[in-house]
Coordinates of C-alpha atoms and ligand atoms in Angstrom, one line a residue:
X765 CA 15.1 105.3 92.8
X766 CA 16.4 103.5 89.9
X767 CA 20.0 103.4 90.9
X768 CA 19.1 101.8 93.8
X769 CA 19.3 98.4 91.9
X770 CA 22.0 97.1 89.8
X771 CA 21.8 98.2 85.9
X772 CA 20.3 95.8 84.0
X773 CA 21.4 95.8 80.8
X774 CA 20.2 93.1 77.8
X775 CA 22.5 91.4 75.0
X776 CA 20.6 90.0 72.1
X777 CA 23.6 87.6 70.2
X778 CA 25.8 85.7 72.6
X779 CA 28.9 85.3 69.9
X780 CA 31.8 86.7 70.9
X781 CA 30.9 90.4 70.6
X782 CA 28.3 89.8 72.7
X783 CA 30.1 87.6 75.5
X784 CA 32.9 90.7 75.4
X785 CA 30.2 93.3 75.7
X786 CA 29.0 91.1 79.0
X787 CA 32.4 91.5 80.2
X788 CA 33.3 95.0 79.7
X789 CA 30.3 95.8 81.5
X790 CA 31.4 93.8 84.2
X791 CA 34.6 95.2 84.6
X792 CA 33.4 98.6 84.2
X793 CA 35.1 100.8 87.2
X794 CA 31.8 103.2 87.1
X795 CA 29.5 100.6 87.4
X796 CA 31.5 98.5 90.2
X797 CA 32.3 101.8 92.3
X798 CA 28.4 101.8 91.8
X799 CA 25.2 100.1 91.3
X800 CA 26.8 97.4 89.6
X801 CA 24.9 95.1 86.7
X802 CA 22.7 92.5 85.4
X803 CA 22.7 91.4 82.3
X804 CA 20.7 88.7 80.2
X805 CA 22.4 87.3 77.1
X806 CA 19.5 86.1 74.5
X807 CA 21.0 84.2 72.1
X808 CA 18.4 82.0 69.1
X809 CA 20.7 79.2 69.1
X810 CA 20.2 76.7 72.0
X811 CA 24.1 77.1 72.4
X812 CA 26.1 80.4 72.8
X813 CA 29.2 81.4 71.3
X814 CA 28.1 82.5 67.5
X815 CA 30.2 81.9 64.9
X816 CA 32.5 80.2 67.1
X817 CA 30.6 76.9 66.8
X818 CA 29.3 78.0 63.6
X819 CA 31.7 79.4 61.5
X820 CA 35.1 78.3 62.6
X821 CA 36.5 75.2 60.5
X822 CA 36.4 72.4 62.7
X823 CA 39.7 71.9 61.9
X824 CA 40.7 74.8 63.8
X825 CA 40.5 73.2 67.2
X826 CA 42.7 75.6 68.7
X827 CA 40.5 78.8 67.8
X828 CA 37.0 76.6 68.9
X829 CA 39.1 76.5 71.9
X830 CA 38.8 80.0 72.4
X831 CA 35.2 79.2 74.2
X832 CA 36.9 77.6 77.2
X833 CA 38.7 81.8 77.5
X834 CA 34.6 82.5 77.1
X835 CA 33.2 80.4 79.7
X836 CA 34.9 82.8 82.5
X837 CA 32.6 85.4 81.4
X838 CA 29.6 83.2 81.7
X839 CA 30.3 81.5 84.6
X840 CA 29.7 85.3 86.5
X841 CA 27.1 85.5 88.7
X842 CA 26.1 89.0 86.8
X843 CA 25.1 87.5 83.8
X844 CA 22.4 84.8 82.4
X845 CA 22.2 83.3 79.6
X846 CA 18.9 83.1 78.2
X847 CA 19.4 80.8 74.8
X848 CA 16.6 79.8 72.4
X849 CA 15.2 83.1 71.8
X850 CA 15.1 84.8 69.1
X851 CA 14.9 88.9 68.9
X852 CA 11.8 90.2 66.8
X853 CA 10.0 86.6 67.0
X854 CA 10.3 85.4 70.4
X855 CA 10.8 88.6 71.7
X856 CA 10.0 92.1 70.6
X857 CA 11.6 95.4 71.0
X858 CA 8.9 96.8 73.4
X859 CA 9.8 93.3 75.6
X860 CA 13.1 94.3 76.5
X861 CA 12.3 98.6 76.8
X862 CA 9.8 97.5 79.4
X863 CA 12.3 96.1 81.4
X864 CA 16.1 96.9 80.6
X865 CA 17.8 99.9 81.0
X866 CA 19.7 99.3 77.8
X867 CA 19.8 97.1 74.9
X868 CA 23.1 95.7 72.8
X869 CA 22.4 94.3 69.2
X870 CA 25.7 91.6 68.6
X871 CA 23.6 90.0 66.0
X872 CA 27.2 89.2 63.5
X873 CA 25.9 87.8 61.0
X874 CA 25.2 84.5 59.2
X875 CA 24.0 84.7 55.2
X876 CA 26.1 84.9 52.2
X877 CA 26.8 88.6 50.6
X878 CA 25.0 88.7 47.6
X879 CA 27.4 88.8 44.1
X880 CA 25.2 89.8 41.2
X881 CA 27.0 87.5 37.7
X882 CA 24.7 85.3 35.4
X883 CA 24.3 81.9 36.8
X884 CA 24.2 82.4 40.8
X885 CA 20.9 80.6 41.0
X886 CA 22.4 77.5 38.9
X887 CA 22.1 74.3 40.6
X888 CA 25.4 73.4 42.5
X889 CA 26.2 77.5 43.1
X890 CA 26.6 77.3 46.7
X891 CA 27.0 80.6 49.6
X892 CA 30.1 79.8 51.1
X893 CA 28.2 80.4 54.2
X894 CA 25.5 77.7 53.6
X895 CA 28.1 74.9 53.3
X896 CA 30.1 76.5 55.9
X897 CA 26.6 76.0 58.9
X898 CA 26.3 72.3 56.9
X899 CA 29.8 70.7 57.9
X900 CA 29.5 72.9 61.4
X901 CA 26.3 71.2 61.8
X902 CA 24.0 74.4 62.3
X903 CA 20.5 73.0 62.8
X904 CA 18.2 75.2 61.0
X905 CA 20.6 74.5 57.2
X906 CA 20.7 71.4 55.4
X907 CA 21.4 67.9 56.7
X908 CA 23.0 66.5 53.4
X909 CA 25.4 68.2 51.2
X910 CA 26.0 66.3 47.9
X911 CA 29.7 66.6 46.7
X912 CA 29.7 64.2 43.5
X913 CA 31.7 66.5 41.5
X914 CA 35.7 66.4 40.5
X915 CA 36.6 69.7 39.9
X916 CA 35.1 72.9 42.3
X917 CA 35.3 76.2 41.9
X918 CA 35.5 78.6 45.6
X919 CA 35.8 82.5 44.5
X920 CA 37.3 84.6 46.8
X921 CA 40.5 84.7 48.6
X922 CA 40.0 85.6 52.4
X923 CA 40.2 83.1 55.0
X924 CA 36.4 81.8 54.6
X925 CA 37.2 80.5 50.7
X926 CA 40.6 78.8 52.6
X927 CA 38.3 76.7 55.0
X928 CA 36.1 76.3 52.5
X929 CA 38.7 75.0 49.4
X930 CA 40.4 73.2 52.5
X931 CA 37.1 71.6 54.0
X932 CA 36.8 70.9 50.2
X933 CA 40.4 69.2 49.7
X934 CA 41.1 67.1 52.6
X935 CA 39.4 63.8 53.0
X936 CA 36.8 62.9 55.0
X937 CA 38.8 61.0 57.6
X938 CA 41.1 63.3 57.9
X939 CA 38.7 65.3 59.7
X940 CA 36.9 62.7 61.4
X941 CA 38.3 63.3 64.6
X942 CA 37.4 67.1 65.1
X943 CA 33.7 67.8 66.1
X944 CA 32.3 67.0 63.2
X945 CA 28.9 64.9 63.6
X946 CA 28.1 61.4 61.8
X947 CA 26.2 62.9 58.6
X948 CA 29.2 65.5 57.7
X949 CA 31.6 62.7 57.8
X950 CA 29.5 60.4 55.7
X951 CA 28.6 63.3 53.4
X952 CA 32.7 64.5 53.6
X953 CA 34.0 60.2 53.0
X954 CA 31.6 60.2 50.1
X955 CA 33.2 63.7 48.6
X956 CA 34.7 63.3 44.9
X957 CA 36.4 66.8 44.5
X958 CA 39.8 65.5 43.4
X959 CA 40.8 69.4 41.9
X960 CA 39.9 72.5 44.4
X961 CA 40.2 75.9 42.0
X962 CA 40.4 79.3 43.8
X963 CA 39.6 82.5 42.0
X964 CA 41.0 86.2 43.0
X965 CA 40.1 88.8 40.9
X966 CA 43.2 90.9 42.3
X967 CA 46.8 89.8 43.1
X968 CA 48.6 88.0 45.9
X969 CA 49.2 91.2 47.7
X970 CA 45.8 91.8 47.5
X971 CA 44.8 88.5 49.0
X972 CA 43.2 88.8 52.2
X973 CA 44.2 85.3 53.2
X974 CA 46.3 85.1 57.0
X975 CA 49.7 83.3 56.5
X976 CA 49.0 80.6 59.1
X977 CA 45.7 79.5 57.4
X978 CA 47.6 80.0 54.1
X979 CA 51.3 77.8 55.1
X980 CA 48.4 75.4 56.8
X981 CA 47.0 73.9 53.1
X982 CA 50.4 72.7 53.0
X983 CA 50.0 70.7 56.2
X984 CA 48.2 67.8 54.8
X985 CA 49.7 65.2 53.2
X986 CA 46.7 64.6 50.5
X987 CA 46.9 68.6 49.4
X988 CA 49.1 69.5 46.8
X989 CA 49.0 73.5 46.7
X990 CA 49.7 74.9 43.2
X991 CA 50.3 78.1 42.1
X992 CA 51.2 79.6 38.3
X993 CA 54.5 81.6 38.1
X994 CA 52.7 84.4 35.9
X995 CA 50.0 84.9 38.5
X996 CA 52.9 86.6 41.0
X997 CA 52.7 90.1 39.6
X998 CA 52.7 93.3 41.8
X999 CA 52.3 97.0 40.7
X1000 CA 53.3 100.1 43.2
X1001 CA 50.2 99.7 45.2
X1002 CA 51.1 96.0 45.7
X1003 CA 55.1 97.6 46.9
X1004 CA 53.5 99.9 49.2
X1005 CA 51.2 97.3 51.1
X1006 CA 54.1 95.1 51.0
X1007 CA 56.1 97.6 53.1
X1008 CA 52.7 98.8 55.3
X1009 CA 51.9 95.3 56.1
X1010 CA 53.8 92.6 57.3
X1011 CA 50.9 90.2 57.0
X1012 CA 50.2 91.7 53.7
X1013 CA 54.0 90.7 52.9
X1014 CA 54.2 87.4 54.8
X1015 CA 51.1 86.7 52.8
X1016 CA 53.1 86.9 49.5
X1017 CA 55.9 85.6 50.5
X1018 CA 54.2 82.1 51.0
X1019 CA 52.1 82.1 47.9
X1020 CA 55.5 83.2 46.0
X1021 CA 56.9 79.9 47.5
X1022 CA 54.0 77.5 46.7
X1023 CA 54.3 79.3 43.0
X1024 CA 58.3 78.3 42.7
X1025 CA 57.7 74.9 44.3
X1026 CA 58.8 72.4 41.2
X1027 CA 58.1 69.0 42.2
X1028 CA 54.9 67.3 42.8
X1029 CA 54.0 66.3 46.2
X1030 CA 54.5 62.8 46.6
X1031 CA 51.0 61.2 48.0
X1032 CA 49.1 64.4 47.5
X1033 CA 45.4 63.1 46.1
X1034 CA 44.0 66.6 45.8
X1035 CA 45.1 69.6 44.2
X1036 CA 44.5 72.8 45.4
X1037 CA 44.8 76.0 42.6
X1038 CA 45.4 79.9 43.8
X1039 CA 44.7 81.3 40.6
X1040 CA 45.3 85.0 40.9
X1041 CA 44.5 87.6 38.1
X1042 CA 41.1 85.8 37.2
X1043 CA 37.5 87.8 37.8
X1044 CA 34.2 85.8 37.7
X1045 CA 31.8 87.1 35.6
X1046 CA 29.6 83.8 34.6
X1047 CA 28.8 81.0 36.2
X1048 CA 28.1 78.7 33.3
X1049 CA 25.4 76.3 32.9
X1050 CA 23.3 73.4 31.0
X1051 CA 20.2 72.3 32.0
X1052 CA 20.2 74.8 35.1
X1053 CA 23.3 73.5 36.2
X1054 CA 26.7 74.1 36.7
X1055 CA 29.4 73.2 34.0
X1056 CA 32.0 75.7 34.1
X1057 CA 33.0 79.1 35.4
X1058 CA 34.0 82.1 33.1
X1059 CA 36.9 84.9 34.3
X1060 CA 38.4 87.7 32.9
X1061 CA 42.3 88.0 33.2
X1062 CA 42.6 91.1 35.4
X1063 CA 45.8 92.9 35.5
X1064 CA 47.1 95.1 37.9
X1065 CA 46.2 99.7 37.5
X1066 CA 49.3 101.0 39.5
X1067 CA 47.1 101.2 42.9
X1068 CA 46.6 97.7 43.4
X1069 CA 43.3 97.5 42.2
X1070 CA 42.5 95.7 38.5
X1071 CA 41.1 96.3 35.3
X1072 CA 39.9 93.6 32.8
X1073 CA 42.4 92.5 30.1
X1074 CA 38.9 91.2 27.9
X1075 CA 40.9 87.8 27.4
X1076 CA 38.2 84.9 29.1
X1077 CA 38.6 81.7 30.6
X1078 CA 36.4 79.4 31.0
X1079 CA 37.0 76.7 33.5
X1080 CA 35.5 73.1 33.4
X1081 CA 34.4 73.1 37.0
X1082 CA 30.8 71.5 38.0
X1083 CA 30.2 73.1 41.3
X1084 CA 31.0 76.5 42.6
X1085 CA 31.3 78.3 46.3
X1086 CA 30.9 81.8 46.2
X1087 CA 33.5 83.0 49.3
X1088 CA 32.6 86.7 48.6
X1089 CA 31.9 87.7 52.1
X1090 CA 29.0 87.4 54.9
X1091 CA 26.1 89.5 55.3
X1092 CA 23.9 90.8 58.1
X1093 CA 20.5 90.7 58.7
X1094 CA 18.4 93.4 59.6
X1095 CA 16.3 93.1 62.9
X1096 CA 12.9 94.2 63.5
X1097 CA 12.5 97.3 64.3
X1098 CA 16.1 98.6 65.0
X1099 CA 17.5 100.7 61.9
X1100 CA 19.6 99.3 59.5
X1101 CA 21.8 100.4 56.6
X1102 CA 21.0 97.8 53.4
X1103 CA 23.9 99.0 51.7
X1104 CA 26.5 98.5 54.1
X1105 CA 24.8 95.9 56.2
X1106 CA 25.2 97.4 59.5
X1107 CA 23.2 99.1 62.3
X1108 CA 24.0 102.6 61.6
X1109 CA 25.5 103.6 65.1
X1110 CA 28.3 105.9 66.5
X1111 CA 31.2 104.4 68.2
X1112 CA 28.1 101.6 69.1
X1113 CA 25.3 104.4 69.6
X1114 CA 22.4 103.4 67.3
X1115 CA 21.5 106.2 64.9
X1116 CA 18.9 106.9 63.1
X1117 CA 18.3 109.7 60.7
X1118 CA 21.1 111.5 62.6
X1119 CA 20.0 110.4 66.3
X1120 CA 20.8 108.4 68.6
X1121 CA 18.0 105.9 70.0
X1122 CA 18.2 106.3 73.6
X1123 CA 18.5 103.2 75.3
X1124 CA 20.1 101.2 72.1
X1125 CA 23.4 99.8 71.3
X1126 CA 25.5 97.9 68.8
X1127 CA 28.6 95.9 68.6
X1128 CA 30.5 93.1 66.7
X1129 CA 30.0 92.4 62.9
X1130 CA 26.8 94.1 63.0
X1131 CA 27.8 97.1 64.6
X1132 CA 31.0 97.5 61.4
X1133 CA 30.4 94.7 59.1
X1134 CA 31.5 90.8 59.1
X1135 CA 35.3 91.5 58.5
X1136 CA 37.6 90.8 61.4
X1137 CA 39.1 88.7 63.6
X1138 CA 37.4 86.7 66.9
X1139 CA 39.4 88.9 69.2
X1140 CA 38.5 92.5 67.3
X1141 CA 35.3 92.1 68.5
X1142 CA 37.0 92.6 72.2
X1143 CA 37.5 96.7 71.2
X1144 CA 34.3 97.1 69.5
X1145 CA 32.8 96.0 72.9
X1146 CA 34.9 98.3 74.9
X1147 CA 34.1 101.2 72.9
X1148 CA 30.6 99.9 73.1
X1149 CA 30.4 99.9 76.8
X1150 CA 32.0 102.9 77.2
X1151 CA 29.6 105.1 75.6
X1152 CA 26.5 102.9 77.2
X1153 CA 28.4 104.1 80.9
X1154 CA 28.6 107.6 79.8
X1155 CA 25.3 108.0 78.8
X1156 CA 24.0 106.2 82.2
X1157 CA 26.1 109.3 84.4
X1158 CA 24.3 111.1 81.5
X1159 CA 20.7 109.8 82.6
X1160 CA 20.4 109.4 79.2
X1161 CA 19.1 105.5 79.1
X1162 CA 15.9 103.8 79.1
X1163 CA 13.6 104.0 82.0
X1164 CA 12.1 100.2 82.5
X1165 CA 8.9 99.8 84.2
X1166 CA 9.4 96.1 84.9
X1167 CA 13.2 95.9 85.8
X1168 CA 13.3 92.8 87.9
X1169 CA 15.3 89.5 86.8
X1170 CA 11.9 87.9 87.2
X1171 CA 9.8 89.7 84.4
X1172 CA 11.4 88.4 81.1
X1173 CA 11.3 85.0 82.8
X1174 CA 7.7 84.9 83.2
X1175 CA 7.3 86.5 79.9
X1176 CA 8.8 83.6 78.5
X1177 CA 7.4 81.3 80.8
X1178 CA 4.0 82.5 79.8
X1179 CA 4.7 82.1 76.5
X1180 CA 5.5 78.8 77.0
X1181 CA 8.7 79.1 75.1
X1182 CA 11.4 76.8 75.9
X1183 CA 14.8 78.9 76.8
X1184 CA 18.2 77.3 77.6
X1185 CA 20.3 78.5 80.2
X1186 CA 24.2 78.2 81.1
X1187 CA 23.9 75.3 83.4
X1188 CA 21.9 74.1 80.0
X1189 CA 25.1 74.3 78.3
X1190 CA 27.2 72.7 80.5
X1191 CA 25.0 70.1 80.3
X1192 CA 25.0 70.2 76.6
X1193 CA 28.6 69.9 76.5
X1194 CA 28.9 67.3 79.0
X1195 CA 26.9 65.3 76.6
X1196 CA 29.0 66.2 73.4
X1197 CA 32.1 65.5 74.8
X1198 CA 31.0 62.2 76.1
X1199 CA 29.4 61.4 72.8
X1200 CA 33.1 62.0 71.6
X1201 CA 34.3 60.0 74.2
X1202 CA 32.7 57.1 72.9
X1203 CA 34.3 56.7 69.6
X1204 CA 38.0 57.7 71.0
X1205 CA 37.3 61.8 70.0
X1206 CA 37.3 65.3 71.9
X1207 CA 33.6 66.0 71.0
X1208 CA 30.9 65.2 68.5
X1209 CA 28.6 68.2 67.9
X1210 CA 25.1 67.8 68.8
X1211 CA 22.7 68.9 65.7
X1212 CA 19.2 69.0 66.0
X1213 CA 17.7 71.6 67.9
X1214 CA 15.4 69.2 69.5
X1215 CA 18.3 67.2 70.8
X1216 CA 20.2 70.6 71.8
X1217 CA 17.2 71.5 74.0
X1218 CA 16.9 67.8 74.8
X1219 CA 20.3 67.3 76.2
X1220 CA 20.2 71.1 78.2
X1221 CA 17.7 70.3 80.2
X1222 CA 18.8 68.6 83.9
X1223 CA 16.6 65.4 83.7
X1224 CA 17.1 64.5 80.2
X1225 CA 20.1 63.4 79.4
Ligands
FAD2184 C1 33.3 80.8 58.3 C2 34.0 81.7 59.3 C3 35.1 81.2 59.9 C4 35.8 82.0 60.8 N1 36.9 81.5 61.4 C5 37.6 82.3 62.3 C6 38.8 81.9 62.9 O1 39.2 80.7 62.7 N2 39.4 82.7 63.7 C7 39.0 84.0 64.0 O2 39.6 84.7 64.8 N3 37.8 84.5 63.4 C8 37.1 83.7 62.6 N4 36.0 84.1 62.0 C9 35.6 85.5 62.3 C10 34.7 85.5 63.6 O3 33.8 84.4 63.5 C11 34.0 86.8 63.8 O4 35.0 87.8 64.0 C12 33.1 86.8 65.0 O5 32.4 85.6 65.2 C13 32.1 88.0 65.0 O6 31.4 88.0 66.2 P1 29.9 88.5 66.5 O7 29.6 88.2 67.9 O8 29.8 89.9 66.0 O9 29.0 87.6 65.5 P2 28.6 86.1 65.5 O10 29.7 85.2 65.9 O11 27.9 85.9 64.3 O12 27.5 86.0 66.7 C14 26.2 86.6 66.6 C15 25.3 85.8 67.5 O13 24.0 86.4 67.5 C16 23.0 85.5 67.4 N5 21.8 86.1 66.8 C17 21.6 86.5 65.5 N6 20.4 87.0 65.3 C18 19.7 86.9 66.5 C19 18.4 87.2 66.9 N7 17.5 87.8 66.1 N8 18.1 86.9 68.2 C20 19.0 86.3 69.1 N9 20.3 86.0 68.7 C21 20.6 86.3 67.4 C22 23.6 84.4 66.4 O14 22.9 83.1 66.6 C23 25.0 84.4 67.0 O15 25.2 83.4 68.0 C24 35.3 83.3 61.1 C25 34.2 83.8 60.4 C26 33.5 83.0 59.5 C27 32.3 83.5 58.8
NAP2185 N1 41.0 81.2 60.2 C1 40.7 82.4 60.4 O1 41.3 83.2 61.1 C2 39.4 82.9 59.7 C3 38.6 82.0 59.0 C4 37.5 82.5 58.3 C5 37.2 83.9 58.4 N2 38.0 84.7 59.1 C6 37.8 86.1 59.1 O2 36.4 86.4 58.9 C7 36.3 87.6 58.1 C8 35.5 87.4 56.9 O3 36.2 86.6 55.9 P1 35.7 86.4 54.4 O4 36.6 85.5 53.8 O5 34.2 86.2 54.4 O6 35.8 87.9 53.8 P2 37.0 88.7 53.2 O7 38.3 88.5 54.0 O8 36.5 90.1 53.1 O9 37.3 88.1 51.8 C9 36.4 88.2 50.8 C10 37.0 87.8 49.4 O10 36.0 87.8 48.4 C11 36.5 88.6 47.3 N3 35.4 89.1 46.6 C12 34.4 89.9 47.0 N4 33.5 90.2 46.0 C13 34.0 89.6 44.9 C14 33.5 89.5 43.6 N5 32.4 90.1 43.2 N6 34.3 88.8 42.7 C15 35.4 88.1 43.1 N7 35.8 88.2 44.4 C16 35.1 88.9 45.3 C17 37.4 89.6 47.9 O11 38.2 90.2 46.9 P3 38.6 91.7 46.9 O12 39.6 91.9 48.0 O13 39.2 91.9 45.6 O14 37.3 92.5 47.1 C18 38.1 88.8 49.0 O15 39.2 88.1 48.4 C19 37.8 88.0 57.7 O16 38.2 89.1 58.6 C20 38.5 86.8 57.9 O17 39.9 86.9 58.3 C21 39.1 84.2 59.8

């Protein structure tokens, strides 16, 4: 009886994990040579696409651009987007058993890892991830981000303490004409950060920086990038991931170049420091706030990790990013490994103690933690998919009692929850881009959720 009707199959998370997850199942030969699929997207922001719009540097226009590649996904007849809901308050676990045959968590993830020094909870430490939803104008952070001080400290050196040291260094007009909406370019014009100091604790083979975001700093003209000759050391680890990696390689390459670079820039406002060989291990502070950072020269072990040299610096910075990484949350009742902040799963098969729970799935950041590029999340969905296909020949999936389309709309309906839908974003960014359109730009970004929902909905705009 059940195969009769077309697997229905529910994606909580509608980043890009969950959007590729959506269209592996669509494309998946068994399913198409056979009942086919239908597939709800939940998603708790009123918009889809994740980190995408929340994460990416609105600089970055090309990779934002990477939605438009999304949309053909969406715009399938298989799939609905069902936005404005969140998984565990909104809806539960036994919800979605009741009437999916399975269940993908693509939850990525959104909250600073946690790094344990004296002085994190200092007034003016900042989670790279919190300033990171502020200037992509995520509606449930802060509206106002005060940047009064001259010399910042970001620690870190992967691509998220780049954006954030760059966000940090350019001026607000330079970004006014990306997405950015009216408060983050009052809060960015107001910014006084005239010296931008990032910290690695290993080397510049050890960076984990990409050499397009790197060579990019360079781009603008009020960014002078500077780098100290003695932090270019390399030991035989270094040598070997040199040789492995040519992005390792290319990476070094550049910051060798910005470190033998002997004239100022001419115009340059801002300065921009890659300091290399420098560990945090105090943030330093007066009155419970910032005023300084301490590191510990590092130097390199032969394997390209570090050990401390015991010789300290402390640096005279006022306000400090922590760029350390992001972290997962866990979701009700799903199992979740604390330590390494994932759904413990196989190949995308959630485990627990040693078993898989039938029915359940996992993919994206939450399925192998939040490293990785948009497009990785493209294989984690295949392998994903693949194993939720197998175990359906397998007749090893849920068995719903309220399959139809209908149910979970009149769940929410009798809720009286307010959910967006796809035609709800088109509507949305109809009304962004004309926003933008007003004041000569592609887009302005809509913030308040209440204006989100506002602007989704057919008769409101
Ligand atoms: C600051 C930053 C900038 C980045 N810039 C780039 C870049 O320029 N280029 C690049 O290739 N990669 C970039 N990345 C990496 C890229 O964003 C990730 O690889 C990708 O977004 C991970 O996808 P995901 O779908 O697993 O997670 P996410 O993108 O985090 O999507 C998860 C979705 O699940 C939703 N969700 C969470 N909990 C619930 C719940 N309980 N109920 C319902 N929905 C829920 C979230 O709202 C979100 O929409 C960046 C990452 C960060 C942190
Ligand atoms: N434009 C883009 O393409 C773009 C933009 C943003 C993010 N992303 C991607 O998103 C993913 C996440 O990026 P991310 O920057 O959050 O993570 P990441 O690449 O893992 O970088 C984290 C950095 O924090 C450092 N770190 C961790 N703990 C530390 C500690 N206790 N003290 C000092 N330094 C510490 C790490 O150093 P160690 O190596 O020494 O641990 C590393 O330099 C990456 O894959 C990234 O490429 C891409």
């Amino acid at each position: 009886m059940t195969d009769t009707r077309p697997l229905r199959v529910a994606i909580v998370g509608a980043g890009p994990a969950g959007i590729y997850a959506a269209d592996a199942l669509m494309k998946s030969d068994t399913l198409n040579a056979g009942r086919g699929v239908s597939i709800d997207l939940f998603e708790r922001m009123p918009a889809p696409f994740g980190l995408i719009r929340y994460g990416v540097a609105p600089d970055h226009p090309r990779i934002k651009g990477i939605i438009t590649a999304l949309h053909k996904v969406l715009d399938k007849s298989q799939v609905r987007l069902i936005g404005n809901v969140d998984y565990g308050t909104d809806v539960t676990l036994e919800d979605l058993k009741a009437r999916y045959d399975g269940i993908i968590f693509s939850t990525g993830a959104t909250d600073d890892r946690v790094m344990e020094i004296p002085g994190i909870d200092l007034k003016r430490s900042y989670g790279a991830a919190q300033f990171v939803a502020w200037y992509d104008g995520h509606p449930d952070f802060s509206r106002t981000w005060p940047l009064e001080e001259e010399k910042v400290a970001v620690i870190g050196v992967g691509n998220v303490a780049l954006d954030v040291a760059r966000v940090l260094a350019k001026t607000g007009d330079e970004l006014l004409p990306t997405e950015i909406p009216a408060n983050v370019y009052e809060g960015l014009k107001a910014n006084k950060a005239l010296e931008v100091h990032v910290f690695g604790r290993r080397g510049p083979a050890q960076a984990k920086f990409t050499p397009l975001e790197l060579k990019e700093l360079d781009h603008s003209p009020n960014i002078e990038v500077v780098v100290a000759p003695e932090d270019i050391e390399y030991d035989e680890g270094s040598a070997v991931a040199r040789r492995t990696s040519k992005i390792t390689d290319q990476v070094a390459t550049i910051i060798e170049n910005y470190a033998i670079r002997e004239d100022p820039k001419a115009g340059a406002i801002h300065k921009l420091f890659l300091h290399f060989f420098e560990s945090p291990v105090e943030i330093l502070g007066e009155n419970s706030e910032v005023v300084g950072l301490r590191t510990e020269r590092t130097e390199l072990d032969g394997t390209g990790n570090v050990k401390g040299t015991g010789k300290f610096t402390d640096w005279d910075v006022t306000a400090v990013y922590r760029a350390v990484g992001y972290l997962s949350d866990n979701l009700p009742e799903i199992p979740f490994d604390d330590q390494a902040g994932v759904i413990p799963n196989e190949a995308g098969r959630v485990f627990d103690n040693g078993e898989h729970q039938r029915g359940l799935y996992t993919t994206g950041w939450i399925k192998r933690g939040p490293v990785g590029l948009i497009g990785h999340t493209k294989g984690d969905a295949n392998e994903t998919i693949e194993c939720l296909v197998e175990d359906m020949v397998n007749g090893a999936l849920l068995d719903p009692a309220e399959p139809h389309e209908d149910s979970i709309i009149t769940l929410l309906e009798s809720k009286n929850h307010p959910f967006t839908t796809w035609d709800g974003w088109y509507r949305l960014d109809e009304h962004e881009r004309s926003l933008g359109a007003a004041e000569g730009r592609e887009r302005i970004k809509v913030v308040e959720r209440h204006d989100m929902l506002a602007a989704s909905e057919p008769d409101k705009i």
